[in-house]
XYZ file of C-alpha atoms in Angstrom:
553
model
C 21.819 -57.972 -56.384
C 18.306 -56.523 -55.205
C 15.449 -57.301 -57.532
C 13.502 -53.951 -59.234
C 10.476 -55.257 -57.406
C 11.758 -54.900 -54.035
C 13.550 -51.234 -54.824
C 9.936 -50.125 -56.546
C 8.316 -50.943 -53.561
C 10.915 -49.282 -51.412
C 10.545 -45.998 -53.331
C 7.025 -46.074 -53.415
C 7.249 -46.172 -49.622
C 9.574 -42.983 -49.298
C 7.447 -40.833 -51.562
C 4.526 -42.002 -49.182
C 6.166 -40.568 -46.123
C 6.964 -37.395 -47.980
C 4.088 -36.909 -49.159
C 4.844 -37.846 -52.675
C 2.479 -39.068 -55.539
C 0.053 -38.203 -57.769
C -2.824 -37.107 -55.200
C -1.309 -34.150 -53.905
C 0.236 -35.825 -51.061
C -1.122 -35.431 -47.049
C -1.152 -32.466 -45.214
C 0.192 -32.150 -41.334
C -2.814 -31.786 -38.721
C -3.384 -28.424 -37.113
C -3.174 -28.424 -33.584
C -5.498 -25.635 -31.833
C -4.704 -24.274 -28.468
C -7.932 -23.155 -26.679
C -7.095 -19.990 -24.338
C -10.850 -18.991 -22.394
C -11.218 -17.094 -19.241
C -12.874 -14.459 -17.886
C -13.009 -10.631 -18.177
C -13.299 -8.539 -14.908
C -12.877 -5.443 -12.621
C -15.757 -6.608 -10.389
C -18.638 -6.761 -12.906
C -18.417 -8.606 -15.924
C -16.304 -6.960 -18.919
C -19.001 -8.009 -21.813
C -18.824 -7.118 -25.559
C -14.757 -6.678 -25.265
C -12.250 -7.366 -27.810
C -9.541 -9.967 -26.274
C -6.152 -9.982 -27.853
C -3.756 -12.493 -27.332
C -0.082 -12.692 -28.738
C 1.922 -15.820 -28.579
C 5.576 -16.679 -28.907
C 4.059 -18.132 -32.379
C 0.787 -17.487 -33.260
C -2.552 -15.008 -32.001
C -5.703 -14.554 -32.236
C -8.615 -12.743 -31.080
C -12.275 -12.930 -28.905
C -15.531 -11.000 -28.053
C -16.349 -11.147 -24.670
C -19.782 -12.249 -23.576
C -22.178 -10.187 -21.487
C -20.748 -12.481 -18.568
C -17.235 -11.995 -19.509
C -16.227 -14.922 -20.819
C -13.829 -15.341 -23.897
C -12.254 -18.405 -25.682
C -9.848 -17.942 -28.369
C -8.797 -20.363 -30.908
C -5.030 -20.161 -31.885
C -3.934 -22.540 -34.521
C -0.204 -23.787 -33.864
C 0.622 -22.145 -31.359
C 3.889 -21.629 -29.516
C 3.517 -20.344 -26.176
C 3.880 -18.396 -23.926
C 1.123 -15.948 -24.699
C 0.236 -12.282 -23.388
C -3.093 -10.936 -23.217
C -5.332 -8.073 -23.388
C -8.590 -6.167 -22.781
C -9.774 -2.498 -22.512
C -12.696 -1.686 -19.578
C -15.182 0.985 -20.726
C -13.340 3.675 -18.971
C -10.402 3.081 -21.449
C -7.954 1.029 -18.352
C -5.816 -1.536 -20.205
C -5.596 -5.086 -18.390
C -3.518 -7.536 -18.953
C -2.964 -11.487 -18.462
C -0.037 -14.085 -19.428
C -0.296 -17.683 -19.910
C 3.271 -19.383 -19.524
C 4.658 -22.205 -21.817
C 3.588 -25.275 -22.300
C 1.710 -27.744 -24.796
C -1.661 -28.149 -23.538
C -4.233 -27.402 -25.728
C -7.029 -26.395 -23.505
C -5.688 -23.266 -21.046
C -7.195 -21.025 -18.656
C -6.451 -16.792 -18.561
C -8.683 -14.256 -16.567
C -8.182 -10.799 -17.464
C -8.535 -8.658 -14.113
C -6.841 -6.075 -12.492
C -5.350 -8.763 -10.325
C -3.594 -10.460 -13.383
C -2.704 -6.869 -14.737
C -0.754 -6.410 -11.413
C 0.788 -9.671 -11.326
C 1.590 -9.151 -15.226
C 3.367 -5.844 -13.817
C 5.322 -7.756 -11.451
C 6.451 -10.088 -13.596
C 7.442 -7.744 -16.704
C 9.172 -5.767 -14.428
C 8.167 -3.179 -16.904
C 5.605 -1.321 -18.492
C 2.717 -3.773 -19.226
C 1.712 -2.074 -22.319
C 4.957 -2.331 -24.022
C 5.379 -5.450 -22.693
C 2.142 -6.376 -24.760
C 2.954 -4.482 -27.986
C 6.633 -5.671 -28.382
C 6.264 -9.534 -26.385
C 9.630 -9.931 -27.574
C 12.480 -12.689 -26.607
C 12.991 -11.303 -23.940
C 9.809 -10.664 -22.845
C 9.100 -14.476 -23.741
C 12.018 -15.161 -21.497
C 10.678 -13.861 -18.523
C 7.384 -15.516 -18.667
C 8.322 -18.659 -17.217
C 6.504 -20.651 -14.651
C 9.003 -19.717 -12.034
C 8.917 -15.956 -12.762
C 5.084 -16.251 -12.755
C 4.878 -18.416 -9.385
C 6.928 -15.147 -7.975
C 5.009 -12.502 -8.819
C 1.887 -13.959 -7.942
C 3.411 -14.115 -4.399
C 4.806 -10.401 -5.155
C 1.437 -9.280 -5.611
C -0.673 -11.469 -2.824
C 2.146 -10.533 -0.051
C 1.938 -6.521 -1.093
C -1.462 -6.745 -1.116
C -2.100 -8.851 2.500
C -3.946 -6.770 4.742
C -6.018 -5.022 2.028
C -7.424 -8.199 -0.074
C -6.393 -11.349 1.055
C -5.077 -13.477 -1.836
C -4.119 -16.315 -0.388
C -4.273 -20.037 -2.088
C -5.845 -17.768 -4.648
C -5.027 -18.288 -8.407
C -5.966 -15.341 -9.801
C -4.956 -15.856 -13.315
C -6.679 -19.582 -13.607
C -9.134 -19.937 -10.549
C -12.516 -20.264 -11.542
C -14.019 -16.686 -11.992
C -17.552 -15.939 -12.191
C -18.188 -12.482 -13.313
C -20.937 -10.196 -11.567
C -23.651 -9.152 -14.550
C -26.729 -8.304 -14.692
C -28.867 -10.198 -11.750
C -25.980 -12.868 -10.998
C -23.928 -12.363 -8.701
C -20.020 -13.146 -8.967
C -18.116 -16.328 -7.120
C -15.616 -15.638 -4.115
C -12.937 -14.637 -6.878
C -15.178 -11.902 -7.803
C -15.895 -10.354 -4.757
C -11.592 -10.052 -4.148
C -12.116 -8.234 -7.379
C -14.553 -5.641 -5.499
C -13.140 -5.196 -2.673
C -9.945 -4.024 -4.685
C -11.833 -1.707 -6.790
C -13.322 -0.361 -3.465
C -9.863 -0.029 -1.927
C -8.594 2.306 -5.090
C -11.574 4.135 -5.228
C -11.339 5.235 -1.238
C -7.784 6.261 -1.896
C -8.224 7.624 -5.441
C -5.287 5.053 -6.994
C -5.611 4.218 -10.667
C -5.196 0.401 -11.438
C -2.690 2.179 -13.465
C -0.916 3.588 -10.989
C -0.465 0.245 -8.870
C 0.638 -1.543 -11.820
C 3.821 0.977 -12.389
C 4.723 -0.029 -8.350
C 4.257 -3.095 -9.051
C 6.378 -3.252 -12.001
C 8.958 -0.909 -10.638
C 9.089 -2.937 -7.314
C 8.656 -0.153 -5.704
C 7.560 -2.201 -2.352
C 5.337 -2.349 0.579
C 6.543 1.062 1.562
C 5.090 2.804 -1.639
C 1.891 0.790 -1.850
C 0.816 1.233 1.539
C 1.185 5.083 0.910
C -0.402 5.111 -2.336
C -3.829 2.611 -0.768
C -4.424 4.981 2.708
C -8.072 7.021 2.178
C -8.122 9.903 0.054
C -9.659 13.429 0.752
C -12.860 13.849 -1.355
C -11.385 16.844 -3.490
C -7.469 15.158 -3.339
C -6.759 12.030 -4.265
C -3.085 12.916 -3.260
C -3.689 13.779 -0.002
C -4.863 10.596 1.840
C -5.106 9.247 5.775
C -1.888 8.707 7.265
C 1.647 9.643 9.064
C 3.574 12.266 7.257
C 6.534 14.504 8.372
C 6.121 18.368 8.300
C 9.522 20.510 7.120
C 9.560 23.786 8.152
C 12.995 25.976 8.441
C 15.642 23.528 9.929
C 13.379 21.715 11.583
C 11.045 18.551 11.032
C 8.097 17.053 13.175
C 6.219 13.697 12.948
C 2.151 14.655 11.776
C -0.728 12.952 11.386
C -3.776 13.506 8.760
C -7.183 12.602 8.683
C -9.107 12.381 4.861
C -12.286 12.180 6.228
C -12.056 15.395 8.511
C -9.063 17.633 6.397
C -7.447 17.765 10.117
C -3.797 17.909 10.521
C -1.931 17.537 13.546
C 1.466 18.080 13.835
C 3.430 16.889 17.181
C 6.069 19.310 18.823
C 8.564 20.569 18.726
C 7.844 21.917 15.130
C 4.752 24.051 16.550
C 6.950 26.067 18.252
C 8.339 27.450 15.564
C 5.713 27.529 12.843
C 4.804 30.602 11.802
C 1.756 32.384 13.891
C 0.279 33.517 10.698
C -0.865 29.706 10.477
C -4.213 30.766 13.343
C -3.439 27.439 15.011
C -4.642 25.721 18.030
C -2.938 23.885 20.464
C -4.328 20.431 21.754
C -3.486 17.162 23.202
C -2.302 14.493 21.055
C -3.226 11.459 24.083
C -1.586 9.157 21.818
C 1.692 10.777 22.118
C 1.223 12.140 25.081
C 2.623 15.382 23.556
C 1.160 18.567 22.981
C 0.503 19.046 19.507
C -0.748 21.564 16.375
C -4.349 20.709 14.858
C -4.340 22.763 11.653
C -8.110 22.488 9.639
C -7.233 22.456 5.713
C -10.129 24.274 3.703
C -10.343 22.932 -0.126
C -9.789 25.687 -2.365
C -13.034 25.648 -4.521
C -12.001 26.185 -8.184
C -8.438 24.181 -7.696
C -8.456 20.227 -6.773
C -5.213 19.292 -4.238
C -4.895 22.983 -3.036
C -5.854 23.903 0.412
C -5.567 26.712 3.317
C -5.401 27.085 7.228
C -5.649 30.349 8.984
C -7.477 33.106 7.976
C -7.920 34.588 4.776
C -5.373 36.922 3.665
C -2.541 35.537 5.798
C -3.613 31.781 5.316
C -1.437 28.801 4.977
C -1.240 27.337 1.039
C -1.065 23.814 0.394
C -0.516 22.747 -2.867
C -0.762 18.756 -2.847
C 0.804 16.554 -5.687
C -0.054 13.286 -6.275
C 1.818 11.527 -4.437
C 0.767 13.213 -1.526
C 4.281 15.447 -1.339
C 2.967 18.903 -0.440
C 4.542 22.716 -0.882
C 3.479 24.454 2.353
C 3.765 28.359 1.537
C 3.141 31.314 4.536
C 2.364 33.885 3.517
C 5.716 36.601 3.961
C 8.032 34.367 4.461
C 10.878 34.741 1.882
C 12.760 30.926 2.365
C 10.970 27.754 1.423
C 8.358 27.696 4.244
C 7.726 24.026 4.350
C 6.566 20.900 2.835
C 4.556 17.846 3.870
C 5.785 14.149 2.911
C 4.275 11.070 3.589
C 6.002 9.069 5.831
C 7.189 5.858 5.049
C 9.448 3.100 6.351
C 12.681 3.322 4.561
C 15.904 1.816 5.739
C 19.464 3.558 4.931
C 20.624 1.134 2.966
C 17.780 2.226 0.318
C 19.406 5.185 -0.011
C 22.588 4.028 -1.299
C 23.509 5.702 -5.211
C 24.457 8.345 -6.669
C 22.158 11.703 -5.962
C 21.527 15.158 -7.241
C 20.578 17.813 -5.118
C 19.300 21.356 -5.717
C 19.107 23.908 -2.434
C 18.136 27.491 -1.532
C 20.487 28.522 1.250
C 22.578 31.477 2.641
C 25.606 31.935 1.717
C 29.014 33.089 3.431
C 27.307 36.702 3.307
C 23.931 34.695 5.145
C 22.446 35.798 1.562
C 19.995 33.273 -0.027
C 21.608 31.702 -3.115
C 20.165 29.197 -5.434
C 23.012 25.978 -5.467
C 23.916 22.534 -6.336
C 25.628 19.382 -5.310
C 26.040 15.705 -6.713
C 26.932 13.042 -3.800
C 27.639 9.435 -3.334
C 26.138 7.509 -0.666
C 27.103 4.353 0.914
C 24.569 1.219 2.359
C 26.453 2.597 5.700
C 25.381 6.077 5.444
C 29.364 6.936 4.600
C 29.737 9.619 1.897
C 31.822 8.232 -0.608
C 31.907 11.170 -2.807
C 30.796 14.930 -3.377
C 31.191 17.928 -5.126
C 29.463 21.795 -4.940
C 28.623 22.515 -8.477
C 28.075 26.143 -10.276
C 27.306 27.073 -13.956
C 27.134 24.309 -16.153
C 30.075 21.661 -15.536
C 32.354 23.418 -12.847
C 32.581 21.260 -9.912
C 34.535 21.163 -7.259
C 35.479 17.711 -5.310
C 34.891 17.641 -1.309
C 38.006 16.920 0.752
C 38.176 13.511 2.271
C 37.685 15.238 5.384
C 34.544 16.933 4.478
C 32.372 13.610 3.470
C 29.113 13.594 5.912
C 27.417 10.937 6.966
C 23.842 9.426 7.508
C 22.495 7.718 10.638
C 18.917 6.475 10.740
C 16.908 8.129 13.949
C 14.720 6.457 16.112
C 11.431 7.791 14.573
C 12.261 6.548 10.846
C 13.941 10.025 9.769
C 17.707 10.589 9.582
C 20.308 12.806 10.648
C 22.966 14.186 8.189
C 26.306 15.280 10.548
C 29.168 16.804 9.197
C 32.182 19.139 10.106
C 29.551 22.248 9.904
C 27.389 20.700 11.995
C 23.691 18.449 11.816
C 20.653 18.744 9.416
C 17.429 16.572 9.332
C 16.717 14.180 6.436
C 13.207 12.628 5.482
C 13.286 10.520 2.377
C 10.610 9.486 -0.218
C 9.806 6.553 -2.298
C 7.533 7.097 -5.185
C 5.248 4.052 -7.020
C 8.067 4.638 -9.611
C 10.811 3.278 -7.140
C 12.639 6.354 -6.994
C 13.700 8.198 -3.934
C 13.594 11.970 -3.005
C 15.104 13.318 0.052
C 14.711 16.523 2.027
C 17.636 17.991 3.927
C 17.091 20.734 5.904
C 19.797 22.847 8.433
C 19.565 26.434 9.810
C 21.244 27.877 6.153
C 18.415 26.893 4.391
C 17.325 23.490 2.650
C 17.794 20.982 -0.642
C 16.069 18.723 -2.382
C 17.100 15.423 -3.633
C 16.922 12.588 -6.184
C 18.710 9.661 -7.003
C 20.369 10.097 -10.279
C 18.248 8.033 -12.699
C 18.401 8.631 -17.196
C 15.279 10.625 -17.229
C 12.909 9.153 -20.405
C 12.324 12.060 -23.595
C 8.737 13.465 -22.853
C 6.190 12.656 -25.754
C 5.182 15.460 -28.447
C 1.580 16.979 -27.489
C 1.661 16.159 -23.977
C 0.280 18.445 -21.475
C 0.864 19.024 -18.058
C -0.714 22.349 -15.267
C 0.763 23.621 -12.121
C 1.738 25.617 -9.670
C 4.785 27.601 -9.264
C 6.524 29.246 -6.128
C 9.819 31.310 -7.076
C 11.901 32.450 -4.600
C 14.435 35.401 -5.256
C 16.757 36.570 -2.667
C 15.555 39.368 -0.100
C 12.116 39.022 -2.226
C 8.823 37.769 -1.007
C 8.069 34.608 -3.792
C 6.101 34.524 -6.897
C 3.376 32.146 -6.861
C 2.000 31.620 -10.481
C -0.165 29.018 -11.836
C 0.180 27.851 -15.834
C 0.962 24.932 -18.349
C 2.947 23.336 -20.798
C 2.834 21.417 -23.928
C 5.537 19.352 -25.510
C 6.439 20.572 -28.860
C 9.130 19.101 -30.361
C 11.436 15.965 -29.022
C 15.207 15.169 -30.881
C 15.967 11.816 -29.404
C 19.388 12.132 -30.610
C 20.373 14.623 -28.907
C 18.300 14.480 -26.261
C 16.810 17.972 -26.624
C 13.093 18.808 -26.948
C 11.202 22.265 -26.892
C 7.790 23.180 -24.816
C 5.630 25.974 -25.147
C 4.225 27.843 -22.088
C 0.504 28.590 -22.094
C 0.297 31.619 -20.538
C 2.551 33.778 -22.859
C 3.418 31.369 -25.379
C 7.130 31.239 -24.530
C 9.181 28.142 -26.337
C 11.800 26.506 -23.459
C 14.539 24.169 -24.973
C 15.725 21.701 -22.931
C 18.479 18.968 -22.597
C 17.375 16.152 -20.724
C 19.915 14.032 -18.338
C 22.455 17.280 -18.171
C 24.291 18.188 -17.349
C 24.016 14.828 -15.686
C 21.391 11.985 -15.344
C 18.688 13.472 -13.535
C 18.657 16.798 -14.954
C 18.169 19.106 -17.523
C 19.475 21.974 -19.075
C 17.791 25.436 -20.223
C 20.031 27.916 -21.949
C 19.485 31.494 -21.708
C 16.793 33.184 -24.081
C 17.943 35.657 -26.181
C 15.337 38.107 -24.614
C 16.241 37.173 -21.080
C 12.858 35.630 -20.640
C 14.012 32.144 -19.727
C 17.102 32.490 -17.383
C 19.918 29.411 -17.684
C 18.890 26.784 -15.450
C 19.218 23.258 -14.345
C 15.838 21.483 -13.398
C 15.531 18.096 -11.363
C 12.309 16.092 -11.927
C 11.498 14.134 -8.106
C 10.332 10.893 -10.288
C 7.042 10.775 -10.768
C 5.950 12.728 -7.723
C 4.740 15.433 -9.548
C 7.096 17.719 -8.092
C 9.735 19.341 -9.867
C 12.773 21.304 -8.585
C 14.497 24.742 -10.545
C 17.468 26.852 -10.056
C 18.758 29.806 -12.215
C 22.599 29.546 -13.095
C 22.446 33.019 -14.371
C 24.540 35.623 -12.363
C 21.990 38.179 -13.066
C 18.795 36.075 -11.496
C 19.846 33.728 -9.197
C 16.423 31.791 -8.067
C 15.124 28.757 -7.081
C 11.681 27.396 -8.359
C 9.596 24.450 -7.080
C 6.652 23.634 -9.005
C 3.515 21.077 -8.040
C 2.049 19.627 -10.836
C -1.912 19.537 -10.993
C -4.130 17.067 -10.601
């Protein structure tokens, strides 16, 4: 039998451990996690607000005139996310990846914003605002250790990133009369790279978190024309009738030369003049582009009155219009390196070609493509739904060429292919044969547009046995029903209110109905990504047309 003295003292020495007795009891330390880097683009990022969210826990920071920032967190759970806004209103971002240390480093630089990208896989924004479990789940030391390499092999050749940590290497900002460390100046000479070829950190953050690849980022970095930030230095193909030619521009001089045999058919309204090309030891077309003054990323060749129109998106995709002719004249794409497997998926396309009767007819096809350039599937749509399957017999097929385009063979005969990958990862191609040409995109679920957003451009409509419409206007989003998938715009010119399905009448697409005053025909309209080039066709027996419209820088 235990004595009452030795249980009393045993009691006394639980409530102790609990916290138990008549002071109040103890209270469990707090343990504060230090997070302190520094704020950059270049020069210092002073008198910022610094957010950072945690797996558990957040807290906030001013920046000082050099940049610097160090924010307390109180029992925290990593890992963390974090943020900053540069005067001109860009959003950078930074991680810091789990642990327990209580004393960690995170710059905030348009490095770590791309490397943030890469590792979200995502939207960096939302990745900031939600930092969910998943997003928590990705941000492991691993993931991280990868897209740092993402980001310093994309980038090789343009900043050179290697052994460099840019999230916890020692960064000394650029302010005032000091000068910045060797991290600093990597920071320059990236902000000098985007502002030669007019990219948006922005806009290498969505390639980076759509892996878009080498192929995209190396189109979206060449030099920029001074009144174009689409239209930059570099190898692009030219598409004119059934044909397509390698071409060459230069930013700095608005020269573009385009290699036979395409100049022997272009049009002679186009006033060019031939020269040598030495490099190619072909004879070539040197076309001078003249900025149109009142309209950024629109340009002409020839003389006026019978000149060549370029309209130039932003990705440097191009609608080449001459003047009288009544097909699609042309279009300009960026060359880029993409192998045939890439193009494997499901597409959409939309064409403008002659029919049985060798009249021009609006039309529209879905396909399946194999890594082996087999067709796998196919179908010639009309109206809404009606589709009709190909026969096994009829499936084409796709061979790569020697100069990096492609070659589309069937039991009709050939066409010519280029293909496009935009910053968003998504591909466009461009198939052209003597009937007439289409325009394709992989079949994607398009995102709802958001109310009050506003977009310009320019318009070409072509209407059989009709010279085309060129019109310039706007939009504004009016109304969006996520539901069912349907949202409204008004047009600025006239006021007109389009409803539209999006993803029908499959992903990719959208769906107009018919007006009730015949002022909006029924169509089906394919967005190419985020090009800014969009792609119409009437379905209405009465006004069979296709549209292609540029969006406006």
């Amino acid at each position: 039998m235990k004595s009452k003295l030795l249980l009393t003292g045993l009691m006394a020495a639980v409530l102790s451990a609990c916290g138990g007795g008549g002071d109040g009891g103890s209270t469990t330390p707090t343990v504060t996690t230090k997070v302190s880097g520094t704020a950059a683009v270049g020069a210092a990022i002073g008198n910022a607000l610094v957010q950072a969210k945690c797996a558990s826990g957040s807290g906030t920071a001013t920046t000082a005139a050099d940049g610097t920032f160090t924010i307390n967190i109180p029992n925290v759970t990593r890992p963390c996310v974090l943020s900053v806004t540069t005067a001109d209103g860009t959003v950078l971002h930074s991680v810091v990846e789990a642990g327990t240390d209580t004393a960690v480093v995170a710059n905030i630089t348009p490095l770590t914003e791309l490397i943030t990208a890469a590792l979200a896989q995502g939207d960096t924004n939302a990745f900031f605002t939600l930092f969910d479990t998943k997003a928590q789940e990705r941000l492991t030391a691993a993931n991280l250790a990868t897209a740092t390499g993402t980001v310093r092999q994309q980038l090789a050749g343009y900043v050179d990133l290697t052994s460099v940590d840019a999230i916890k290497g020692t960064l000394v900002a650029a302010n005032g009369s000091n000068a910045g460390n060797g991290l600093d100046k990597l920071l320059d000479q990236l902000g000098e790279l985007l502002k030669k070829s007019g990219t948006s950190v922005s806009e290498l953050s969505t390639a980076f978190a759509t892996n878009a690849g080498t192929t995209a980022i190396k189109t979206v970095l060449q030099p920029a024309s001074a009144t174009c930030a689409g239209l930059r230095t570099g190898k692009y193909w030219a598409v004119s009738g059934a044909n397509i030619a390698p071409a060459q521009f230069d930013a700095s001089t608005l020269q573009l030369s385009i290699t036979n045999p395409l100049s022997n058919v272009l049009p002679a309204a186009m006033a060019l003049t031939p020269t040598t090309d030495l490099q190619a030891s072909a004879v070539s077309t040197v076309m001078s582009l003249t900025p149109t003054t009142d309209q950024n990323c629109r340009f002409t060749a020839g003389t006026v009155g019978s000149a060549t129109d370029f309209m130039v998106s932003k990705s440097g995709i191009a609608l080449v219009h001459v003047p009288g002719s009544q097909t699609v004249s042309g279009f300009l794409i960026p060359a880029q390196e993409i192998s045939l497997a890439e193009l494997a998926g499901d597409w959409n396309a939309l064409g403008y070609e002659r029919n049985d009767n060798s009249v021009l007819e609006s039309t529209r096809i879905t396909f399946t493509l194999g890594a082996d350039g087999k067709f796998s599937a196919g179908a010639d749509c009309t109206g809404v739904n009606t589709c009709t399957p190909w026969a096994a017999g009829e499936m084409p097929t796709l061979a790569a060429t020697s100069n990096g385009a492609f070659t589309l063979t069937d039991q009709s005969g050939t066409a010519n292919v280029v293909a496009f990958k935009g910053t968003d990862g998504q591909y466009t191609a461009v198939i052209t044969h003597e009937a007439g040409i289409l325009v394709a995109s992989k079949q994607v679920v398009r995102a709802m547009p958001v109310v009050g957003s506003k977009s310009t451009y320019w318009d070409m409509t072509y209407l059989p046995g009709q010279n085309p419409a060129y019109s310039a206007d706007g939009t504004v989003i009016s109304t969006v029903d996520a539901a069912s998938s349907v949202y409204t715009r008004k047009r600025n010119s006239d006021g007109r209110v389009d409803s539209w399905k999006q993803n029908s009448p499959v992903n990719g697409l959208r769906y107009r109905a018919k007006s009730s005053d015949l002022n909006a025909r029924e169509s089906i309209s394919m967005t190419l990504g985020n090009t800014g080039v969009g792609i119409l066709i009437s379905i209405d027996p009465a006004s069979l047309f296709y549209d292609i419209s540029v969006l406006r820088p």
